[in-house]
CSV table of C-alpha atoms and ligand atoms in Angstrom, one decimal:
chain,number,residue,atom,x,y,z
A,1,MET,CA,34.5,-1.9,15.9
A,2,THR,CA,35.9,-5.3,17.5
A,3,ASP,CA,34.5,-8.6,17.2
A,4,GLY,CA,31.4,-7.1,16.0
A,5,ASN,CA,31.0,-4.4,18.9
A,6,ALA,CA,31.5,-0.8,18.7
A,7,THR,CA,34.1,1.1,20.8
A,8,LEU,CA,33.4,5.0,21.5
A,9,HIS,CA,36.3,7.1,22.1
A,10,PHE,CA,35.7,10.7,24.0
A,11,ALA,CA,38.0,13.4,23.9
A,12,ASP,CA,39.3,12.9,27.3
A,13,ASP,CA,40.8,9.5,26.0
A,14,SER,CA,37.8,7.6,27.7
A,15,SER,CA,36.1,5.2,25.7
A,16,ILE,CA,33.2,2.6,26.3
A,17,GLU,CA,32.2,-0.9,24.6
A,18,LEU,CA,28.7,-0.8,22.9
A,19,GLU,CA,27.4,-4.2,22.2
A,20,ARG,CA,26.2,-5.0,18.6
A,21,ILE,CA,22.2,-6.3,18.2
A,22,GLU,CA,22.2,-8.3,14.9
A,23,ALA,CA,18.9,-8.4,12.8
A,24,THR,CA,17.7,-11.7,10.7
A,25,ALA,CA,17.5,-9.0,7.9
A,26,GLY,CA,18.5,-5.6,7.4
A,27,GLN,CA,20.4,-3.0,9.5
A,28,PRO,CA,21.8,-4.2,13.1
A,29,ALA,CA,22.0,-2.0,15.9
A,30,ILE,CA,24.4,-0.6,18.3
A,31,ASP,CA,22.7,-1.3,22.1
A,32,ILE,CA,23.1,2.1,23.6
A,33,ARG,CA,20.9,1.2,26.6
A,34,ARG,CA,24.6,1.5,29.0
A,35,LEU,CA,25.3,4.5,26.9
A,36,ARG,CA,24.3,7.6,29.8
A,37,ALA,CA,25.4,5.4,33.0
A,38,ASP,CA,29.0,4.9,31.3
A,39,SER,CA,29.4,8.1,29.5
A,40,GLY,CA,27.0,10.2,31.0
A,41,HIS,CA,25.7,11.1,27.3
A,42,VAL,CA,22.7,11.0,25.9
A,43,THR,CA,22.1,10.7,21.8
A,44,PHE,CA,20.7,13.0,19.6
A,45,ASP,CA,18.1,12.0,16.8
A,46,PRO,CA,15.1,14.0,15.9
A,47,GLY,CA,12.5,12.0,14.4
A,48,PHE,CA,14.2,8.8,15.7
A,49,ALA,CA,15.4,8.5,11.9
A,50,ASN,CA,18.8,6.4,13.1
A,51,THR,CA,16.9,4.9,16.3
A,52,ALA,CA,15.4,1.4,16.6
A,53,ASN,CA,12.7,1.8,19.8
A,54,ALA,CA,12.1,-2.2,19.3
A,55,THR,CA,12.8,-5.3,17.9
A,56,SER,CA,10.1,-7.0,15.7
A,57,SER,CA,9.3,-10.0,13.6
A,58,LEU,CA,6.3,-8.3,11.5
A,59,THR,CA,7.4,-6.5,8.8
A,60,TYR,CA,10.6,-6.1,6.9
A,61,ILE,CA,11.1,-2.9,4.8
A,62,ASN,CA,14.3,-3.0,2.7
A,63,GLY,CA,14.2,0.8,1.6
A,64,ALA,CA,17.0,0.6,-0.9
A,65,ALA,CA,15.8,-2.4,-2.8
A,66,GLY,CA,11.8,-1.0,-2.4
A,67,GLU,CA,11.2,-4.7,-0.9
A,68,LEU,CA,8.3,-5.0,2.0
A,69,ARG,CA,7.4,-8.2,3.8
A,70,HIS,CA,5.1,-9.0,6.4
A,71,ARG,CA,6.1,-12.3,8.4
A,72,GLY,CA,8.6,-13.0,5.6
A,73,TYR,CA,5.9,-13.1,2.6
A,74,SER,CA,6.5,-10.1,0.1
A,75,ILE,CA,3.7,-7.6,0.0
A,76,GLU,CA,3.3,-8.5,-3.8
A,77,ASP,CA,2.2,-12.0,-3.0
A,78,LEU,CA,-0.1,-11.2,-0.2
A,79,ALA,CA,-2.1,-8.7,-1.8
A,80,LEU,CA,-2.4,-10.7,-4.8
A,81,ASN,CA,-3.3,-14.0,-3.4
A,82,CYS,CA,-5.0,-13.2,0.0
A,83,SER,CA,-8.2,-11.5,1.9
A,84,PHE,CA,-7.4,-9.0,4.2
A,85,LEU,CA,-8.7,-10.7,6.8
A,86,GLU,CA,-6.1,-13.6,6.3
A,87,VAL,CA,-3.5,-10.8,6.2
A,88,ALA,CA,-4.8,-9.4,9.8
A,89,TYR,CA,-4.2,-12.8,11.3
A,90,LEU,CA,-0.8,-13.5,9.7
A,91,LEU,CA,0.4,-10.2,11.4
A,92,MET,CA,-1.4,-10.9,14.7
A,93,TYR,CA,-0.7,-14.5,15.0
A,94,GLY,CA,2.4,-15.1,12.8
A,95,LYS,CA,1.3,-17.6,10.2
A,96,LEU,CA,-1.2,-17.8,7.6
A,97,PRO,CA,-4.5,-19.4,8.4
A,98,ASN,CA,-5.5,-23.0,7.5
A,99,ARG,CA,-9.1,-23.4,6.0
A,100,ALA,CA,-10.5,-24.5,9.4
A,101,GLU,CA,-8.6,-21.4,11.5
A,102,LEU,CA,-9.7,-19.1,8.5
A,103,ASP,CA,-13.0,-19.7,9.0
A,104,GLU,CA,-13.3,-19.5,12.7
A,105,TRP,CA,-11.7,-16.3,12.3
A,106,GLU,CA,-13.6,-14.5,9.7
A,107,HIS,CA,-16.7,-15.8,12.0
A,108,SER,CA,-15.6,-14.5,15.1
A,109,ILE,CA,-15.3,-11.3,13.0
A,110,SER,CA,-18.2,-11.5,10.8
A,111,THR,CA,-20.6,-11.7,14.2
A,112,HIS,CA,-19.1,-8.9,16.2
A,113,THR,CA,-19.8,-5.7,13.7
A,114,LEU,CA,-22.7,-4.3,15.8
A,115,LEU,CA,-22.6,-1.5,17.5
A,116,ASN,CA,-24.2,-0.9,20.8
A,117,GLU,CA,-27.5,0.7,19.9
A,118,GLU,CA,-26.6,3.5,22.8
A,119,MET,CA,-23.8,4.2,20.2
A,120,ARG,CA,-26.3,5.9,17.9
A,121,SER,CA,-26.3,9.1,19.8
A,122,PHE,CA,-23.2,9.1,19.6
A,123,PHE,CA,-22.8,10.0,16.1
A,124,ASP,CA,-25.9,12.4,16.5
A,125,ALA,CA,-23.6,14.3,18.5
A,126,PHE,CA,-21.1,15.3,15.7
A,127,PRO,CA,-21.8,18.0,13.5
A,128,ARG,CA,-22.3,16.8,9.8
A,129,ARG,CA,-19.0,18.5,8.2
A,130,ALA,CA,-17.4,16.4,11.1
A,131,HIS,CA,-14.3,15.1,9.2
A,132,PRO,CA,-14.6,11.3,9.5
A,133,MET,CA,-11.4,10.7,11.3
A,134,GLY,CA,-12.0,12.9,14.4
A,135,VAL,CA,-15.3,10.7,14.5
A,136,LEU,CA,-13.3,7.3,14.1
A,137,ALA,CA,-10.7,8.1,16.9
A,138,SER,CA,-13.6,9.4,19.3
A,139,ALA,CA,-15.3,6.1,18.7
A,140,THR,CA,-12.7,3.9,19.0
A,141,ASN,CA,-12.2,5.2,22.7
A,142,ALA,CA,-16.1,5.7,22.8
A,143,ILE,CA,-16.5,1.7,22.2
A,144,SER,CA,-14.0,0.6,25.0
A,145,THR,CA,-16.4,2.3,27.4
A,146,PHE,CA,-18.7,-0.2,26.8
A,147,TYR,CA,-16.5,-3.5,27.6
A,148,ASP,CA,-14.5,-2.6,30.8
A,149,VAL,CA,-12.9,-5.7,30.4
A,150,TYR,CA,-10.9,-4.2,27.5
A,151,ARG,CA,-9.6,-1.2,29.7
A,152,ARG,CA,-6.5,-3.4,30.9
A,153,PRO,CA,-6.7,-6.5,29.3
A,154,THR,CA,-3.8,-9.1,30.5
A,155,ARG,CA,-5.3,-12.4,29.4
A,156,LYS,CA,-4.5,-13.7,25.9
A,157,ARG,CA,-8.4,-14.3,25.5
A,158,GLU,CA,-9.3,-10.8,26.4
A,159,ILE,CA,-6.7,-9.5,24.2
A,160,ASP,CA,-8.0,-11.5,21.5
A,161,ALA,CA,-11.6,-10.5,22.0
A,162,GLY,CA,-10.6,-7.0,22.3
A,163,ALA,CA,-8.7,-7.0,19.0
A,164,ARG,CA,-11.6,-8.9,17.3
A,165,THR,CA,-13.8,-6.3,18.8
A,166,LEU,CA,-11.8,-3.6,17.2
A,167,ILE,CA,-11.5,-5.2,13.8
A,168,ALA,CA,-14.9,-6.0,13.3
A,169,LYS,CA,-16.5,-2.4,14.3
A,170,LEU,CA,-14.4,0.0,13.0
A,171,PRO,CA,-16.2,-0.4,9.7
A,172,THR,CA,-19.2,0.2,11.1
A,173,VAL,CA,-18.1,3.0,12.8
A,174,ALA,CA,-16.4,4.6,9.4
A,175,ALA,CA,-19.5,3.6,7.5
A,176,TRP,CA,-21.8,5.3,10.0
A,177,ALA,CA,-19.6,8.4,10.0
A,178,TYR,CA,-20.1,8.7,6.2
A,179,LYS,CA,-23.5,8.3,6.4
A,180,LYS,CA,-24.2,11.1,9.0
A,181,SER,CA,-22.1,13.4,6.9
A,182,ILE,CA,-24.3,13.1,3.9
A,183,GLY,CA,-27.6,12.7,5.9
A,184,GLU,CA,-28.5,9.2,5.1
A,185,PRO,CA,-29.8,6.8,7.1
A,186,TYR,CA,-27.4,4.5,9.1
A,187,VAL,CA,-27.2,0.6,7.1
A,188,TYR,CA,-26.8,-1.9,9.8
A,189,PRO,CA,-24.2,-4.5,8.8
A,190,SER,CA,-25.1,-8.2,8.0
A,191,ASN,CA,-23.5,-11.3,9.3
A,192,ASP,CA,-23.9,-12.5,5.8
A,193,LEU,CA,-21.9,-10.6,4.0
A,194,ASP,CA,-17.7,-10.9,4.0
A,195,TYR,CA,-15.9,-8.2,5.4
A,196,VAL,CA,-15.1,-6.0,2.9
A,197,GLU,CA,-18.7,-6.6,1.4
A,198,ASN,CA,-20.2,-5.7,4.6
A,199,PHE,CA,-18.2,-2.7,4.8
A,200,LEU,CA,-19.3,-1.3,1.0
A,201,HIS,CA,-22.8,-2.4,2.1
A,202,MET,CA,-22.7,-0.4,4.7
A,203,MET,CA,-21.2,2.5,3.0
A,204,PHE,CA,-23.2,2.5,0.0
A,205,ALA,CA,-26.5,0.6,0.2
A,206,ARG,CA,-29.8,2.8,0.9
A,207,PRO,CA,-33.3,1.6,2.3
A,208,VAL,CA,-35.2,2.4,-0.8
A,209,GLU,CA,-33.4,0.2,-3.5
A,210,ASP,CA,-31.5,-3.2,-3.9
A,211,TRP,CA,-27.7,-2.9,-3.1
A,212,THR,CA,-25.4,-5.3,-5.2
A,213,VAL,CA,-21.3,-4.8,-5.3
A,214,ASP,CA,-19.3,-5.6,-8.2
A,215,PRO,CA,-16.7,-8.6,-7.2
A,216,ALA,CA,-14.2,-6.5,-8.7
A,217,VAL,CA,-14.7,-3.7,-6.3
A,218,VAL,CA,-14.4,-6.1,-3.3
A,219,LYS,CA,-11.3,-7.7,-4.6
A,220,ALA,CA,-9.7,-4.1,-5.2
A,221,LEU,CA,-10.6,-2.8,-1.6
A,222,ASN,CA,-8.9,-6.2,-0.3
A,223,VAL,CA,-5.8,-5.4,-2.2
A,224,LEU,CA,-6.0,-1.6,-0.8
A,225,LEU,CA,-6.5,-2.9,2.5
A,226,ILE,CA,-3.6,-5.4,2.3
A,227,LEU,CA,-1.4,-2.6,1.4
A,228,HIS,CA,-2.0,-0.8,4.2
A,229,ALA,CA,-1.2,-3.2,6.8
A,230,ASP,CA,1.6,-2.4,8.3
A,231,HIS,CA,4.4,-0.8,7.7
A,232,GLY,CA,7.2,-1.0,10.6
A,233,GLN,CA,7.9,1.9,13.2
A,234,ASN,CA,6.1,4.6,10.8
A,235,CYS,CA,4.7,7.7,12.7
A,236,SER,CA,1.3,5.9,13.9
A,237,THR,CA,2.7,2.7,14.9
A,238,ALA,CA,5.1,4.3,17.0
A,239,THR,CA,2.5,6.2,18.4
A,240,VAL,CA,0.5,3.0,19.1
A,241,ARG,CA,3.5,1.9,21.1
A,242,ALA,CA,4.2,4.6,23.0
A,243,VAL,CA,1.3,5.0,24.6
A,244,GLY,CA,0.6,1.6,25.1
A,245,SER,CA,3.8,1.2,26.7
A,246,SER,CA,2.1,3.3,29.9
A,247,ARG,CA,0.1,0.0,29.5
A,248,ALA,CA,-2.9,2.0,28.3
A,249,SER,CA,-5.6,-0.3,26.7
A,250,MET,CA,-5.2,-1.6,22.9
A,251,PHE,CA,-8.6,0.9,22.2
A,252,ALA,CA,-6.7,4.2,23.5
A,253,SER,CA,-3.5,2.8,22.3
A,254,VAL,CA,-4.9,2.4,18.7
A,255,ALA,CA,-7.1,6.1,19.1
A,256,ALA,CA,-4.1,7.7,19.7
A,257,GLY,CA,-2.3,6.0,16.5
A,258,MET,CA,-5.6,7.2,14.4
A,259,CYS,CA,-4.6,10.8,15.2
A,260,ALA,CA,-0.9,10.5,14.4
A,261,LEU,CA,-2.0,8.6,10.9
A,262,TRP,CA,-4.5,12.0,10.5
A,263,GLY,CA,-1.4,13.9,9.6
A,264,PRO,CA,-1.0,15.1,6.0
A,265,LEU,CA,2.7,14.1,6.3
A,266,HIS,CA,1.7,10.6,7.3
A,267,GLY,CA,-1.8,8.8,6.2
A,268,GLY,CA,-3.4,12.2,5.6
A,269,ALA,CA,-1.3,12.3,2.5
A,270,ASN,CA,-3.6,10.5,0.5
A,271,GLN,CA,-6.3,13.0,0.7
A,272,SER,CA,-4.0,15.8,0.0
A,273,VAL,CA,-2.6,13.5,-3.4
A,274,ILE,CA,-6.3,14.2,-4.7
A,275,GLU,CA,-6.2,17.4,-3.6
A,276,MET,CA,-3.3,18.6,-5.2
A,277,LEU,CA,-4.3,16.6,-8.3
A,278,GLN,CA,-7.5,18.4,-8.5
A,279,GLU,CA,-5.8,21.9,-8.1
A,280,ILE,CA,-3.7,21.1,-11.1
A,281,HIS,CA,-6.5,20.0,-13.3
A,282,ASP,CA,-9.3,23.0,-12.3
A,283,ASP,CA,-6.6,26.1,-11.9
A,284,PRO,CA,-5.2,27.2,-15.2
A,285,ASP,CA,-2.0,29.1,-13.1
A,286,ALA,CA,-1.2,25.5,-12.0
A,287,THR,CA,0.8,23.2,-13.9
A,288,ILE,CA,3.1,20.2,-13.4
A,289,GLU,CA,6.1,22.7,-13.7
A,290,SER,CA,4.9,25.2,-11.4
A,291,THR,CA,3.7,22.6,-8.9
A,292,LEU,CA,7.6,20.9,-8.9
A,293,ALA,CA,8.9,24.4,-8.4
A,294,ARG,CA,6.7,25.1,-5.5
A,295,ALA,CA,7.9,21.8,-3.8
A,296,LYS,CA,11.6,22.5,-4.3
A,297,ASP,CA,10.9,26.4,-3.1
A,298,LYS,CA,12.6,26.2,0.4
A,299,ASP,CA,10.6,29.2,1.1
A,300,ASP,CA,7.3,27.2,0.4
A,301,ASP,CA,5.9,24.8,3.0
A,302,PHE,CA,4.5,23.1,0.2
A,303,ARG,CA,5.6,19.3,-0.2
A,304,LEU,CA,4.9,16.9,-3.3
A,305,MET,CA,2.2,15.0,-1.7
A,306,GLY,CA,2.6,11.1,-2.0
A,307,PHE,CA,6.2,11.7,-2.8
A,308,GLY,CA,9.0,10.9,-0.4
A,309,HIS,CA,9.4,8.2,2.2
A,310,ARG,CA,11.8,8.0,5.6
A,311,VAL,CA,12.7,4.3,4.9
A,312,TYR,CA,12.2,4.2,0.7
A,313,SER,CA,15.0,5.3,-1.0
A,314,ASN,CA,13.4,3.5,-4.1
A,315,TYR,CA,9.7,3.1,-5.7
A,316,ASP,CA,7.6,2.3,-2.8
A,317,PRO,CA,6.7,-1.4,-3.4
A,318,ARG,CA,3.1,-0.7,-2.6
A,319,ALA,CA,2.8,2.7,-5.0
A,320,ARG,CA,4.2,0.0,-7.5
A,321,VAL,CA,1.4,-2.2,-7.1
A,322,LEU,CA,-1.2,0.6,-7.0
A,323,SER,CA,0.2,2.4,-10.0
A,324,SER,CA,-0.5,-0.7,-12.5
A,325,TYR,CA,-3.5,-1.7,-10.1
A,326,ALA,CA,-5.2,1.8,-11.1
A,327,GLU,CA,-5.7,1.4,-14.7
A,328,ASP,CA,-7.4,-2.0,-14.1
A,329,VAL,CA,-9.7,-0.6,-11.8
A,330,LEU,CA,-10.9,2.3,-13.5
A,331,ASP,CA,-11.1,0.1,-16.6
A,332,ARG,CA,-13.2,-2.5,-14.8
A,333,MET,CA,-15.3,0.1,-13.4
A,334,GLU,CA,-15.9,1.6,-16.8
A,335,THR,CA,-14.7,5.2,-16.1
A,336,THR,CA,-11.5,7.4,-16.7
A,337,ASP,CA,-10.3,10.0,-14.0
A,338,PRO,CA,-8.4,12.8,-15.2
A,339,LEU,CA,-6.4,12.8,-12.3
A,340,LEU,CA,-4.4,9.9,-13.4
A,341,GLU,CA,-3.1,11.3,-16.5
A,342,ILE,CA,-1.9,14.2,-14.3
A,343,ALA,CA,-0.3,11.7,-11.6
A,344,ARG,CA,1.5,10.2,-14.6
A,345,GLU,CA,3.0,13.2,-15.7
A,346,LEU,CA,3.7,14.5,-12.7
A,347,GLU,CA,5.8,11.4,-11.5
A,348,ALA,CA,7.5,11.4,-15.0
A,349,ALA,CA,8.4,14.6,-14.1
A,350,ALA,CA,9.5,14.5,-11.0
A,351,LEU,CA,11.6,11.2,-11.5
A,352,ALA,CA,13.5,13.0,-14.3
A,353,ASP,CA,14.3,16.2,-12.1
A,354,ASP,CA,17.5,16.2,-10.3
A,355,TYR,CA,15.9,17.6,-7.0
A,356,PHE,CA,14.0,14.6,-6.6
A,357,VAL,CA,16.9,11.8,-8.1
A,358,ASP,CA,19.3,13.3,-6.0
A,359,ARG,CA,17.3,13.0,-2.8
A,360,LYS,CA,16.0,9.4,-3.9
A,361,ILE,CA,12.4,11.2,-3.6
A,362,TYR,CA,9.8,8.4,-5.2
A,363,PRO,CA,6.1,7.9,-5.3
A,364,ASN,CA,4.9,6.2,-2.1
A,365,VAL,CA,1.8,4.4,-1.1
A,366,ASP,CA,-0.3,7.6,-0.9
A,367,PHE,CA,0.4,8.6,-4.5
A,368,TYR,CA,-2.1,6.2,-6.3
A,369,SER,CA,-4.3,4.8,-3.9
A,370,GLY,CA,-6.7,8.1,-3.6
A,371,ILE,CA,-7.1,7.5,-7.3
A,372,ILE,CA,-8.2,4.0,-6.7
A,373,PHE,CA,-10.3,4.7,-3.5
A,374,ARG,CA,-12.2,7.5,-5.9
A,375,ALA,CA,-13.1,4.6,-8.5
A,376,LEU,CA,-14.4,2.9,-5.8
A,377,GLY,CA,-16.9,5.4,-5.0
A,378,PHE,CA,-15.4,6.8,-1.5
A,379,PRO,CA,-15.2,10.6,-1.4
A,380,SER,CA,-11.6,12.3,-0.2
A,381,ARG,CA,-12.4,12.8,3.3
A,382,MET,CA,-12.6,9.0,3.7
A,383,PHE,CA,-9.3,8.2,2.2
A,384,THR,CA,-7.5,8.6,5.8
A,385,VAL,CA,-10.4,6.3,7.5
A,386,LEU,CA,-9.6,3.5,4.8
A,387,PHE,CA,-5.9,3.6,5.7
A,388,ALA,CA,-6.9,3.7,9.4
A,389,ILE,CA,-8.8,0.2,8.5
A,390,GLY,CA,-6.2,-1.1,6.6
A,391,ARG,CA,-3.2,-0.2,8.8
A,392,LEU,CA,-5.7,-1.5,12.3
A,393,PRO,CA,-4.3,-5.0,12.2
A,394,GLY,CA,-0.8,-3.7,12.1
A,395,TRP,CA,-1.4,-1.7,15.1
A,396,ILE,CA,-3.0,-4.4,17.0
A,397,ALA,CA,0.0,-6.7,16.2
A,398,ASN,CA,2.6,-4.1,17.3
A,399,TRP,CA,0.4,-3.5,20.4
A,400,MET,CA,0.5,-7.5,21.1
A,401,GLU,CA,4.1,-7.9,20.3
A,402,MET,CA,5.2,-4.8,22.7
A,403,ASN,CA,3.1,-5.9,25.7
A,404,SER,CA,4.5,-9.6,25.0
A,405,ASP,CA,8.1,-8.3,24.8
A,406,PRO,CA,10.4,-8.2,28.2
A,407,ASP,CA,12.3,-5.5,26.9
A,408,THR,CA,9.6,-2.9,26.9
A,409,ARG,CA,9.8,-0.2,29.1
A,410,ILE,CA,7.7,2.9,29.2
A,411,MET,CA,8.4,5.3,26.4
A,412,ARG,CA,10.3,8.3,28.0
A,413,PRO,CA,12.6,9.8,25.7
A,414,ARG,CA,15.5,12.2,27.0
A,415,GLN,CA,16.5,15.8,25.4
A,416,ILE,CA,19.3,18.1,25.2
A,417,TYR,CA,18.5,21.1,27.3
A,418,ILE,CA,19.4,24.3,25.7
A,419,GLY,CA,17.4,26.9,28.0
A,420,GLU,CA,18.2,29.4,30.6
A,421,THR,CA,20.7,28.4,33.4
A,422,ALA,CA,19.7,28.8,36.8
A,423,ARG,CA,18.8,32.3,37.9
A,424,ASP,CA,17.5,34.1,40.8
A,425,PHE,CA,13.9,34.8,41.1
A,426,VAL,CA,12.7,38.6,40.6
A,427,PRO,CA,9.6,39.9,42.0
A,428,ILE,CA,7.0,41.5,40.0
A,429,GLU,CA,7.8,44.8,41.7
A,430,ASN,CA,11.3,44.8,40.4
A,431,ARG,CA,10.7,43.3,36.8
B,501,SDX,C1,3.3,7.3,4.9
B,501,SDX,O1,7.1,6.2,7.9
B,501,SDX,C2,6.1,5.1,6.7
B,501,SDX,O2,6.2,3.8,7.1
B,501,SDX,C3,4.8,5.7,6.8
B,501,SDX,C4,4.0,5.2,5.9
B,501,SDX,C5,3.2,3.8,6.2
B,501,SDX,O3,2.7,3.0,5.8
B,501,SDX,O4,3.2,4.0,7.4
B,501,SDX,O5,4.7,4.6,4.6
B,501,SDX,C6,2.8,6.1,5.0
B,501,SDX,O6,3.2,8.2,5.9
B,501,SDX,C7,4.0,7.7,3.3
B,501,SDX,C8,4.1,9.3,3.5
B,501,SDX,C9,2.8,9.8,3.0
B,501,SDX,N1,3.3,11.7,3.1
B,501,SDX,C10,3.7,12.4,2.3
B,501,SDX,O7,3.6,11.8,1.0
B,501,SDX,C11,3.9,14.0,2.4
B,501,SDX,C12,5.0,14.3,1.5
B,501,SDX,N2,6.5,13.3,1.8
B,501,SDX,C13,7.0,14.3,2.6
B,501,SDX,O8,6.7,15.3,3.6
B,501,SDX,C14,8.4,13.4,3.2
B,501,SDX,O9,9.2,12.7,2.0
B,501,SDX,C15,8.2,12.6,4.2
B,501,SDX,C16,7.4,13.0,5.6
B,501,SDX,C17,7.2,11.4,4.0
B,501,SDX,C18,9.3,12.1,5.0
B,501,SDX,O10,10.0,13.0,5.1
B,501,SDX,P1,11.7,12.8,5.9
B,501,SDX,O11,11.8,11.6,5.9
B,501,SDX,O12,11.8,13.7,7.4
B,501,SDX,O13,12.4,13.7,5.1
B,501,SDX,P2,12.7,15.1,5.0
B,501,SDX,O14,11.4,16.0,5.4
B,501,SDX,O15,13.9,15.2,5.9
B,501,SDX,O16,13.3,15.2,3.5
B,501,SDX,C19,14.6,15.0,3.2
B,501,SDX,C20,14.9,16.0,2.3
B,501,SDX,C21,14.4,17.6,2.4
B,501,SDX,O17,15.2,18.4,1.5
B,501,SDX,P3,16.6,19.1,1.7
B,501,SDX,O18,16.4,19.5,2.9
B,501,SDX,O19,17.5,18.1,1.9
B,501,SDX,O20,16.7,20.2,0.9
B,501,SDX,O21,13.9,15.7,1.1
B,501,SDX,C22,13.0,17.1,0.7
B,501,SDX,C23,13.1,17.7,2.0
B,501,SDX,O22,12.4,19.0,1.6
B,501,SDX,N3,11.9,16.4,0.7
B,501,SDX,C24,10.8,16.6,-0.1
B,501,SDX,C25,9.6,15.7,-0.1
B,501,SDX,N4,9.8,14.8,0.7
B,501,SDX,C26,11.3,14.9,1.2
B,501,SDX,N5,10.4,17.8,-1.1
B,501,SDX,C27,9.4,18.1,-1.8
B,501,SDX,N6,8.3,17.1,-1.6
B,501,SDX,C28,8.5,16.3,-0.5
B,501,SDX,N7,7.6,15.3,-0.9
């Protein structure tokens, strides 16, 4: 490295200079945009574990220290002092709103929560057993068909309106997908309720009885949604950027991100954690020890769900907040959950096991979130949907940032071809 740049030397004694890109915090980068033209080589980095796909001002993660900040504010400060819509505004517009800005933002969301009535037949077309993530991703594209202006928004006003529409309507879609799955009537949104109350009302109210919500439940769900709001270039966010880089609409890009999030290695892990803990609870042959043994067995594709992270080599700060919050919520709900005790035992055993310690595998955001979601009354099939509602402003903020970045190009990675070299065609008679 000379004066900050990198020199790449090749076996034939040739070399090329690569410029360094500085970060305001965290690792700098080596700019390889000239590498192929100047050296005839491409780089190889499956999963982009060492490759930045963009510069971004949204979220900073220090994986070694277990730090997470959005626009400079720590996740702990935001989770415990803000509402989810405040953090959504921060991610999308770069600053915490003042009172007038927040009032206007909340009003613009609360007055757009209704779905077009023609969407009712959309829900009727799905089987009751449909996984709500399949409904959510489909409905996100379906909503955009009612608003042609969002197909290719270019003006700020259209982009802001599209973002507001998605943030406003996603809880309604999620709640209606749930109501369809349990055979209960849809509950319409109310402009008189705040964002989280409205969602809980649509999820759990029934026409046959009065419904009230515990403010502690509203607070807990705000915290949970904030903890999921954004997280750098994770699989689903990178997918939103990949799809959006072809100038696909915000709705199509977010719908693709939802499909990526659904995977059990990503946002689907919160549902898998509860299934794993439930299995230990119900199956006399499944113990903490046998579960850890399976996770370490290379011949078994089982993973310790809710553990490990591509970026964190320390405790995920979101898991730290959730770990202490779980007890508070259960106490407030005057309930207990045997799975929490099992989770504590599993965590203690893993953190004392060389396999996990050597690989710096710690609990991540998904390990405790499901226990709290359960305590708030949500079924496990809704957990990844809750993750998606939380991550929506992060996806939108990344889509907006990418579309305003002059460095943005359509995402089209290279490959290393290892197949057959050229060979002569053989007619079928001779094969
Ligand atoms: C999220 O990227 C983000 O920011 C994601 C997220 C967000 O907010 O968007 O934080 C949300 O997706 C959290 C992760 C939820 N997923 C899970 O909890 C599923 C279980 N975790 C793993 O599958 C895994 O840890 C990943 C997918 C999260 C990360 O995988 P990596 O970075 O590709 O690591 P790897 O698979 O290469 O593992 C490295 C080693 C391997 O062992 P060796 O080959 O070195 O012997 O660690 C082992 C792995 O086998 N390992 C695990 C493990 N996680 C890693 N072994 C058992 N159980 C695990 N959970």
